[in-house]
């Protein structure tokens, strides 16, 4: 499918799949969405802790990179695992402007390393940040009680409803430790029902710019 680089309203870039009219991040602001959904309503709950994170959809690497930057401020030690079935190309990565938009020139080498490192092999980006990419379909995830936090950033329900099914959310529930958290930009009723069916407690939160609501789910 054809993909093109577009600029979102906060000035940061994303990738658009033209056939689906679907973007990797919000058109209203890629960085703003990542900060609101995954950092403010996910990562920040674990300040001063050592945690394991699973990202569903590595994509452009934006969520992983922002987590890398923010975890230092939050005094965290992170074991980060990102799952991606269709990796972004080196050429596309080179066109992402996240380093400059985040005023993180001193950390540029780490953003590059996230994309250039080998798949399936953990690397230490810092003493307190381990990063692993897994080239894997979401349906093949079989982790058990391994993660404290899940960033669920799959393509939208409109284009890939199978990624928002009870089958996938059961895998997410299995992968979380007790009292683990899943955060996602989604706020559809059908998604909430699937989460609840597999045992999550779901709360509706204020959404990022351009979106009224989002979900945060807890395993308890």
XYZ file of N, CA and C in Angstrom:
660
model
N 0.833 -1.200 0.000
C 0.000 0.000 0.000
C 0.868 1.250 0.000
N 0.392 2.283 -0.669
C 1.146 3.526 -0.769
C 1.166 4.255 0.572
N 2.358 4.749 0.943
C 2.510 5.496 2.178
C 3.182 6.820 1.860
N 2.767 7.858 2.554
C 3.388 9.157 2.363
C 3.577 9.843 3.707
N 4.573 10.716 3.762
C 4.859 11.465 4.968
C 4.005 12.733 4.968
N 3.316 12.988 6.076
C 2.538 14.218 6.208
C 2.908 14.913 7.519
N 2.635 16.197 7.581
C 2.868 16.956 8.808
C 1.554 17.089 9.563
N 1.581 16.806 10.862
C 0.378 16.933 11.687
C 0.294 18.355 12.243
N -0.798 18.665 12.917
C -1.068 20.062 13.285
C -0.105 20.631 14.322
N 0.584 19.766 15.078
C 1.550 20.308 16.043
C 2.945 20.450 15.435
N 3.060 20.196 14.125
C 4.319 20.354 13.425
C 5.111 19.071 13.266
N 4.746 18.040 14.011
C 5.459 16.761 13.919
C 4.898 15.927 12.762
N 5.730 15.025 12.259
C 5.373 14.237 11.086
C 4.722 12.905 11.468
N 4.094 12.295 10.483
C 3.609 10.933 10.618
C 3.540 10.313 9.231
N 3.182 9.052 9.183
C 3.022 8.342 7.913
C 1.541 8.102 7.679
N 1.102 8.397 6.475
C -0.285 8.157 6.090
C -0.345 7.030 5.069
N -1.241 6.076 5.309
C -1.515 5.036 4.321
C -2.679 5.545 3.487
N -2.379 5.916 2.266
C -3.373 6.627 1.453
C -4.581 5.764 1.117
N -4.375 4.492 0.889
C -5.480 3.600 0.527
C -6.525 3.510 1.636
N -6.061 3.553 2.871
C -6.970 3.465 4.026
C -7.367 4.834 4.561
N -6.665 5.893 4.133
C -6.803 7.212 4.742
C -6.578 7.104 6.253
N -5.547 6.369 6.624
C -5.215 6.085 8.021
C -3.780 6.510 8.286
N -3.544 7.121 9.459
C -2.210 7.585 9.824
C -1.655 6.795 11.004
N -0.337 6.778 11.105
C 0.318 6.131 12.241
C 0.049 6.889 13.542
N -0.161 8.197 13.439
C -0.430 9.039 14.603
C -1.549 10.011 14.252
N -2.033 10.710 15.254
C -3.131 11.650 15.052
C -2.743 12.792 14.126
N -3.624 13.116 13.211
C -3.408 14.270 12.344
C -3.412 15.570 13.146
N -4.018 15.558 14.309
C -4.104 16.753 15.147
C -2.795 17.022 15.895
N -1.870 16.059 15.832
C -0.586 16.241 16.498
C -0.005 14.927 16.946
N 0.994 14.450 16.231
C 1.591 13.150 16.556
C 2.248 13.176 17.934
N 3.068 14.171 18.185
C 3.753 14.265 19.478
C 2.763 14.539 20.602
N 1.817 15.429 20.373
C 0.819 15.736 21.394
C 0.027 14.493 21.790
N -0.334 13.677 20.804
C -1.076 12.453 21.092
C -0.237 11.490 21.931
N 1.013 11.291 21.536
C 1.890 10.377 22.270
C 2.082 10.843 23.709
N 2.305 12.133 23.888
C 2.509 12.678 25.226
C 1.271 12.504 26.101
N 0.104 12.743 25.525
C -1.132 12.687 26.308
C -1.555 11.250 26.621
N -1.611 10.415 25.597
C -2.145 9.062 25.769
C -1.171 8.167 26.520
N 0.068 8.131 26.053
C 0.999 7.118 26.562
C 1.874 7.597 27.721
N 2.225 8.877 27.743
C 3.062 9.383 28.830
C 2.201 9.876 29.995
N 1.369 10.866 29.769
C 0.563 11.437 30.846
C -0.349 10.402 31.497
N -1.012 9.584 30.673
C -2.001 8.653 31.212
C -1.492 7.221 31.368
N -0.200 7.019 31.107
C 0.380 5.687 31.262
C 1.680 5.730 32.035
N 2.739 6.157 31.365
C 4.082 6.108 31.949
C 4.192 6.881 33.262
N 3.551 8.039 33.347
C 3.698 8.895 34.524
C 3.132 8.262 35.794
N 2.307 7.232 35.660
C 1.756 6.544 36.830
C 2.809 5.717 37.548
N 3.941 5.511 36.899
C 4.982 4.630 37.436
C 6.258 5.400 37.779
N 6.121 6.631 38.217
C 7.294 7.443 38.561
C 8.119 6.765 39.653
N 9.433 6.855 39.511
C 10.391 6.290 40.487
C 10.335 4.764 40.578
N 9.936 4.106 39.495
C 9.817 2.646 39.517
C 10.577 2.006 38.355
N 10.839 0.728 38.503
C 11.393 -0.088 37.419
C 10.237 -0.861 36.805
N 10.007 -0.687 35.507
C 8.847 -1.320 34.868
C 9.198 -1.907 33.508
N 8.326 -2.807 33.069
C 8.403 -3.381 31.726
C 7.237 -2.866 30.906
N 7.527 -2.436 29.666
C 6.511 -1.876 28.773
C 6.441 -2.698 27.503
N 5.216 -2.952 27.041
C 4.972 -3.585 25.747
C 4.267 -2.578 24.856
N 4.842 -2.301 23.695
C 4.178 -1.420 22.732
C 3.619 -2.247 21.590
N 2.342 -2.060 21.332
C 1.665 -2.745 20.234
C 1.647 -1.814 19.031
N 2.658 -1.992 18.176
C 2.816 -1.156 16.995
C 3.954 -0.167 17.140
N 5.200 -0.610 16.917
C 6.361 0.278 17.044
C 6.287 1.427 16.046
N 5.897 1.115 14.813
C 5.712 2.145 13.795
C 6.926 3.025 13.590
N 6.746 4.325 13.749
C 7.807 5.304 13.516
C 8.812 5.381 14.661
N 8.501 4.742 15.784
C 9.388 4.806 16.949
C 9.122 5.999 17.855
N 8.087 6.786 17.547
C 7.810 7.990 18.332
C 7.527 7.673 19.798
N 6.643 6.712 20.062
C 6.284 6.407 21.451
C 7.487 5.901 22.241
N 8.285 5.067 21.603
C 9.478 4.537 22.270
C 10.470 5.650 22.567
N 10.658 6.556 21.628
C 11.635 7.627 21.807
C 11.184 8.604 22.896
N 9.908 8.969 22.887
C 9.412 9.869 23.936
C 9.519 9.188 25.302
N 9.249 7.900 25.363
C 9.388 7.171 26.623
C 10.840 7.193 27.090
N 11.766 7.013 26.158
C 13.189 7.076 26.469
C 13.554 8.431 27.077
N 13.023 9.503 26.507
C 13.312 10.843 27.009
C 12.648 11.094 28.357
N 11.376 10.734 28.475
C 10.606 11.038 29.684
C 10.997 10.167 30.874
N 11.440 8.951 30.617
C 11.755 8.039 31.720
C 12.904 8.559 32.574
N 13.794 9.304 31.965
C 14.904 9.889 32.729
C 14.371 10.943 33.691
N 13.417 11.744 33.227
C 12.817 12.777 34.079
C 12.007 12.148 35.216
N 11.415 10.982 34.940
C 10.559 10.310 35.914
C 11.334 9.333 36.801
N 12.657 9.311 36.650
C 13.508 8.454 37.472
C 13.084 6.988 37.385
N 12.976 6.497 36.155
C 12.510 5.132 35.922
C 13.596 4.276 35.284
N 13.497 2.994 35.540
C 14.300 1.998 34.826
C 13.322 1.214 33.952
N 13.587 1.165 32.659
C 12.615 0.637 31.699
C 13.161 -0.551 30.920
N 12.349 -1.594 30.837
C 12.569 -2.695 29.899
C 11.460 -2.571 28.860
N 11.815 -2.115 27.663
C 10.829 -1.743 26.641
C 10.845 -2.759 25.509
N 9.673 -3.332 25.217
C 9.532 -4.286 24.117
C 8.499 -3.743 23.136
N 8.903 -3.591 21.891
C 7.989 -3.108 20.863
C 7.742 -4.173 19.809
N 6.470 -4.393 19.480
C 6.083 -5.406 18.493
C 5.639 -4.717 17.210
N 6.145 -5.193 16.088
C 5.805 -4.602 14.787
C 5.855 -5.685 13.715
N 4.783 -5.824 12.959
C 4.742 -6.828 11.894
C 5.285 -6.281 10.574
N 5.109 -4.969 10.349
C 5.520 -4.353 9.082
C 6.395 -3.134 9.373
N 7.698 -3.344 9.537
C 8.589 -2.253 9.936
C 8.610 -1.084 8.950
N 8.770 0.100 9.506
C 8.942 1.311 8.717
C 10.321 1.273 8.062
N 10.434 1.796 6.850
C 11.702 1.759 6.126
C 12.683 2.788 6.674
N 13.962 2.562 6.394
C 15.015 3.495 6.797
C 14.766 4.873 6.180
N 14.304 4.879 4.936
C 14.035 6.138 4.243
C 12.912 6.922 4.934
N 11.888 6.213 5.380
C 10.780 6.875 6.076
C 11.233 7.419 7.430
N 12.015 6.636 8.139
C 12.532 7.079 9.445
C 13.316 8.374 9.297
N 14.114 8.461 8.238
C 14.952 9.639 8.012
C 14.120 10.908 7.809
N 12.857 10.741 7.414
C 11.983 11.886 7.167
C 11.159 12.291 8.393
N 11.259 11.535 9.470
C 10.546 11.882 10.696
C 11.302 12.994 11.429
N 10.593 14.008 11.898
C 11.245 15.179 12.500
C 11.134 15.210 14.025
N 10.973 14.042 14.635
C 10.724 13.990 16.082
C 11.881 14.531 16.911
N 13.103 14.242 16.514
C 14.252 14.690 17.305
C 14.270 16.215 17.401
N 14.083 16.891 16.278
C 14.101 18.355 16.296
C 12.877 18.918 17.003
N 11.707 18.337 16.754
C 10.477 18.837 17.369
C 10.469 18.643 18.887
N 11.189 17.645 19.358
C 11.285 17.387 20.802
C 12.502 18.051 21.429
N 13.226 18.841 20.631
C 14.441 19.510 21.106
C 15.399 18.517 21.751
N 15.620 17.407 21.036
C 16.406 16.310 21.590
C 17.604 15.966 20.709
N 18.266 16.981 20.176
C 19.407 16.728 19.288
C 20.494 15.896 19.969
N 20.674 16.099 21.256
C 21.699 15.339 21.975
C 21.375 13.853 22.065
N 20.116 13.507 21.800
C 19.675 12.111 21.897
C 19.411 11.494 20.522
N 19.749 12.201 19.454
C 19.449 11.723 18.101
C 20.002 10.324 17.845
N 21.205 10.063 18.316
C 21.835 8.760 18.072
C 20.994 7.617 18.631
N 20.273 7.882 19.719
C 19.450 6.828 20.325
C 18.210 6.544 19.479
N 17.636 7.599 18.889
C 16.487 7.407 17.992
C 16.906 6.582 16.782
N 18.064 6.897 16.225
C 18.584 6.150 15.080
C 18.853 4.699 15.466
N 19.438 4.509 16.623
C 19.783 3.159 17.079
C 18.549 2.296 17.270
N 17.463 2.893 17.728
C 16.213 2.143 17.900
C 15.765 1.510 16.583
N 16.003 2.210 15.501
C 15.568 1.710 14.194
C 16.611 0.818 13.528
N 17.870 1.064 13.815
C 18.930 0.314 13.136
C 19.325 -0.963 13.876
N 18.966 -1.100 15.138
C 19.370 -2.278 15.911
C 18.681 -3.541 15.384
N 19.267 -4.682 15.683
C 18.725 -5.965 15.245
C 17.387 -6.269 15.915
N 16.577 -6.975 15.184
C 15.307 -7.443 15.741
C 15.565 -8.618 16.687
N 14.702 -8.759 17.659
C 14.678 -9.881 18.613
C 15.826 -9.859 19.625
N 16.703 -8.855 19.555
C 17.847 -8.822 20.470
C 17.796 -7.566 21.343
N 17.747 -7.720 22.659
C 17.732 -6.558 23.560
C 19.015 -5.741 23.422
N 18.871 -4.422 23.457
C 20.037 -3.537 23.485
C 19.870 -2.555 24.645
N 20.963 -2.151 25.240
C 20.937 -1.173 26.331
C 21.167 0.212 25.741
N 20.112 1.006 25.660
C 20.249 2.379 25.173
C 20.869 3.269 26.248
N 20.547 2.962 27.498
C 21.168 3.554 28.682
C 21.268 2.448 29.725
N 21.961 2.734 30.809
C 22.033 1.745 31.886
C 20.657 1.399 32.423
N 19.738 2.355 32.311
C 18.395 2.158 32.860
C 17.319 2.032 31.777
N 17.715 1.728 30.530
C 16.716 1.597 29.458
C 17.156 0.519 28.471
N 16.453 -0.607 28.521
C 16.698 -1.706 27.586
C 15.582 -1.729 26.551
N 15.961 -1.908 25.299
C 15.003 -1.832 24.185
C 15.096 -3.093 23.328
N 13.938 -3.677 23.042
C 13.869 -4.858 22.180
C 12.772 -4.674 21.153
N 13.094 -4.934 19.886
C 12.074 -4.944 18.825
C 11.751 -6.387 18.471
N 10.473 -6.689 18.345
C 10.065 -8.017 17.894
C 9.261 -7.887 16.606
N 9.728 -8.548 15.559
C 9.024 -8.573 14.276
C 7.983 -9.689 14.361
N 6.751 -9.310 14.701
C 5.754 -10.300 15.103
C 4.347 -9.773 14.846
N 3.456 -10.655 14.455
C 2.041 -10.303 14.365
C 1.460 -10.257 15.780
N 0.533 -9.351 15.996
C -0.045 -9.207 17.330
C -0.733 -10.498 17.772
N -1.301 -11.215 16.816
C -2.003 -12.465 17.135
C -1.059 -13.544 17.653
N 0.246 -13.369 17.437
C 1.229 -14.370 17.867
C 1.866 -14.043 19.216
N 1.460 -12.957 19.842
C 2.000 -12.590 21.154
C 1.517 -13.599 22.196
N 2.448 -14.119 22.978
C 2.058 -15.119 23.978
C 2.754 -14.902 25.326
N 3.108 -13.651 25.620
C 3.735 -13.334 26.904
C 2.740 -13.548 28.045
N 3.258 -13.965 29.198
C 2.415 -14.206 30.365
C 2.920 -13.402 31.559
N 2.081 -12.488 32.044
C 2.355 -11.697 33.256
C 3.767 -11.104 33.257
N 4.110 -10.485 32.158
C 5.462 -9.958 31.984
C 5.540 -8.437 32.080
N 4.467 -7.733 31.749
C 4.531 -6.285 31.585
C 3.679 -5.536 32.612
N 4.181 -4.340 32.970
C 3.437 -3.447 33.867
C 2.533 -2.499 33.090
N 2.923 -2.218 31.845
C 2.235 -1.196 31.051
C 2.240 -1.596 29.583
N 1.089 -1.445 28.944
C 0.976 -1.693 27.496
C 0.527 -0.412 26.806
N 1.284 -0.023 25.773
C 0.856 1.036 24.861
C 0.151 0.338 23.702
N -1.159 0.458 23.625
C -1.893 -0.205 22.547
C -2.137 0.827 21.445
N -1.294 0.771 20.411
C -1.289 1.799 19.370
C -1.443 1.183 17.981
N -2.357 0.232 17.883
C -2.643 -0.410 16.596
C -3.402 0.556 15.685
N -3.449 0.224 14.387
C -4.281 1.004 13.471
C -5.736 0.945 13.923
N -6.500 1.939 13.508
C -7.856 2.114 14.006
C -8.822 0.986 13.680
N -9.863 0.936 14.471
C -10.915 -0.083 14.328
C -11.535 -0.040 12.934
N -11.648 1.146 12.357
C -12.270 1.282 11.035
C -11.571 0.455 9.968
N -10.233 0.361 10.056
C -9.472 -0.320 9.011
C -9.002 -1.714 9.417
N -8.808 -1.955 10.725
C -8.358 -3.276 11.182
C -9.100 -3.688 12.457
N -10.396 -3.955 12.351
C -11.187 -4.306 13.538
C -10.688 -5.561 14.240
N -10.027 -6.457 13.501
C -9.545 -7.702 14.105
C -8.480 -7.445 15.167
N -7.813 -6.295 15.114
C -6.790 -5.982 16.106
C -7.389 -5.482 17.421
N -8.702 -5.257 17.421
C -9.404 -4.749 18.603
C -10.405 -5.787 19.132
N -10.149 -7.031 18.847
C -11.061 -8.119 19.205
C -10.784 -8.655 20.608
N -11.702 -9.450 21.115
C -11.493 -10.099 22.409
C -10.280 -11.027 22.353
N -10.021 -11.623 21.203
C -8.851 -12.503 21.060
C -7.565 -11.750 21.339
N -7.423 -10.555 20.765
C -6.213 -9.748 20.974
C -6.169 -9.208 22.399
N -7.292 -8.724 22.898
C -7.275 -8.176 24.252
C -7.066 -9.255 25.316
N -7.446 -10.492 25.032
C -7.120 -11.573 25.951
C -5.606 -11.752 26.032
N -4.939 -11.623 24.893
C -3.480 -11.710 24.883
C -2.852 -10.558 25.670
N -3.444 -9.380 25.565
C -2.948 -8.229 26.315
C -3.145 -8.451 27.819
N -4.308 -8.955 28.186
C -4.610 -9.232 29.591
C -3.635 -10.267 30.138
N -3.371 -11.294 29.359
C -2.425 -12.344 29.777
C -1.019 -11.787 29.963
N -0.651 -10.855 29.092
C 0.717 -10.327 29.091
C 1.003 -9.396 30.264
N -0.041 -8.804 30.841
C 0.138 -7.860 31.939
C 0.291 -8.560 33.282
N 1.087 -7.959 34.134
C 1.125 -8.370 35.530
C -0.173 -7.919 36.217
N -0.465 -8.461 37.388
C -1.638 -8.017 38.137
C -1.515 -6.525 38.443
N -2.604 -5.800 38.263
C -2.687 -4.344 38.407
C -1.955 -3.600 37.289
N -1.570 -4.328 36.231
C -0.969 -3.689 35.073
C -1.966 -2.818 34.332
N -1.431 -1.889 33.539
C -2.241 -0.880 32.852
C -2.080 -0.993 31.338
N -3.173 -0.825 30.610
C -3.149 -0.683 29.148
C -3.753 0.668 28.814
N -3.051 1.442 27.991
C -3.589 2.723 27.533
C -3.674 2.724 26.015
N -4.716 3.363 25.512
C -4.930 3.445 24.069
C -5.690 4.720 23.740
N -5.488 5.197 22.523
C -6.194 6.388 22.053
C -7.662 6.102 21.767
N -8.036 4.827 21.670
C -9.380 4.438 21.250
C -10.424 4.731 22.324
N -11.673 4.911 21.891
C -12.766 5.133 22.838
C -14.092 4.622 22.286
N -14.059 3.585 21.466
C -15.280 3.005 20.901
C -15.948 2.066 21.899
N -17.258 2.035 21.858
C -18.002 1.137 22.727
C -17.658 -0.317 22.504
N -17.471 -0.709 21.242
C -17.162 -2.106 20.932
C -15.797 -2.495 21.496
N -14.862 -1.553 21.527
C -13.537 -1.806 22.101
C -13.651 -1.978 23.614
N -14.405 -1.118 24.248
C -14.617 -1.216 25.697
C -15.242 -2.555 26.066
N -16.223 -2.983 25.299
C -16.891 -4.263 25.596
C -15.921 -5.438 25.465
N -15.046 -5.383 24.466
C -14.054 -6.443 24.295
C -13.080 -6.476 25.475
N -12.673 -5.314 25.931
C -11.767 -5.229 27.080
C -12.419 -5.802 28.341
N -13.634 -5.388 28.583
C -14.349 -5.843 29.778
C -14.576 -7.354 29.734
N -14.877 -7.869 28.556
C -15.151 -9.305 28.402
C -13.982 -10.177 28.836
N -12.750 -9.688 28.617
C -11.582 -10.498 28.974
C -11.085 -10.221 30.393
N -11.746 -9.291 31.105
C -11.414 -9.094 32.507
C -10.845 -7.743 32.889
N -10.717 -6.821 31.939
C -10.207 -5.496 32.255
C -11.268 -4.646 32.953
N -10.813 -3.763 33.831
C -11.623 -2.662 34.326
C -11.243 -1.446 33.493
N -12.230 -0.813 32.873
C -11.956 0.234 31.881
C -12.462 1.584 32.362
N -11.619 2.595 32.240
C -12.047 3.960 32.543
C -11.891 4.833 31.307
N -12.814 5.759 31.176
C -12.798 6.694 30.053
C -12.150 7.988 30.519
N -11.151 8.458 29.765
C -10.419 9.666 30.114
C -10.547 10.699 29.003
N -10.196 11.927 29.326
C -10.143 12.970 28.303
C -9.142 12.580 27.229
N -9.513 12.744 25.981
C -8.654 12.357 24.878
C -7.608 13.407 24.544
N -6.689 13.072 23.638
C -5.680 14.038 23.181
C -6.320 15.088 22.279
N -5.572 16.123 21.889
C -6.128 17.138 20.991
C -6.809 16.512 19.772
N -8.027 16.966 19.497
C -8.774 16.470 18.348
C -9.611 15.236 18.629
N -9.515 14.692 19.854
C -10.265 13.487 20.203
C -10.872 13.669 21.590
N -12.151 13.420 21.702
C -12.854 13.735 22.953
C -12.455 12.824 24.108
N -12.279 11.517 23.818
C -12.061 10.541 24.885
C -11.019 9.489 24.494
N -10.533 8.774 25.494
C -9.612 7.646 25.309
C -9.863 6.664 26.445
N -9.297 5.454 26.329
C -9.480 4.436 27.361
C -8.173 4.132 28.087
N -8.327 3.835 29.386
C -7.258 3.228 30.163
C -7.855 2.007 30.864
N -7.206 0.866 30.701
C -7.732 -0.381 31.258
C -6.741 -0.953 32.264
N -7.273 -1.595 33.309
C -6.450 -2.164 34.366
C -6.770 -3.652 34.550
N -5.740 -4.436 34.754
C -5.921 -5.850 35.086
C -5.959 -5.988 36.601
N -7.090 -6.446 37.124
C -7.187 -6.635 38.577
C -8.095 -7.808 38.943
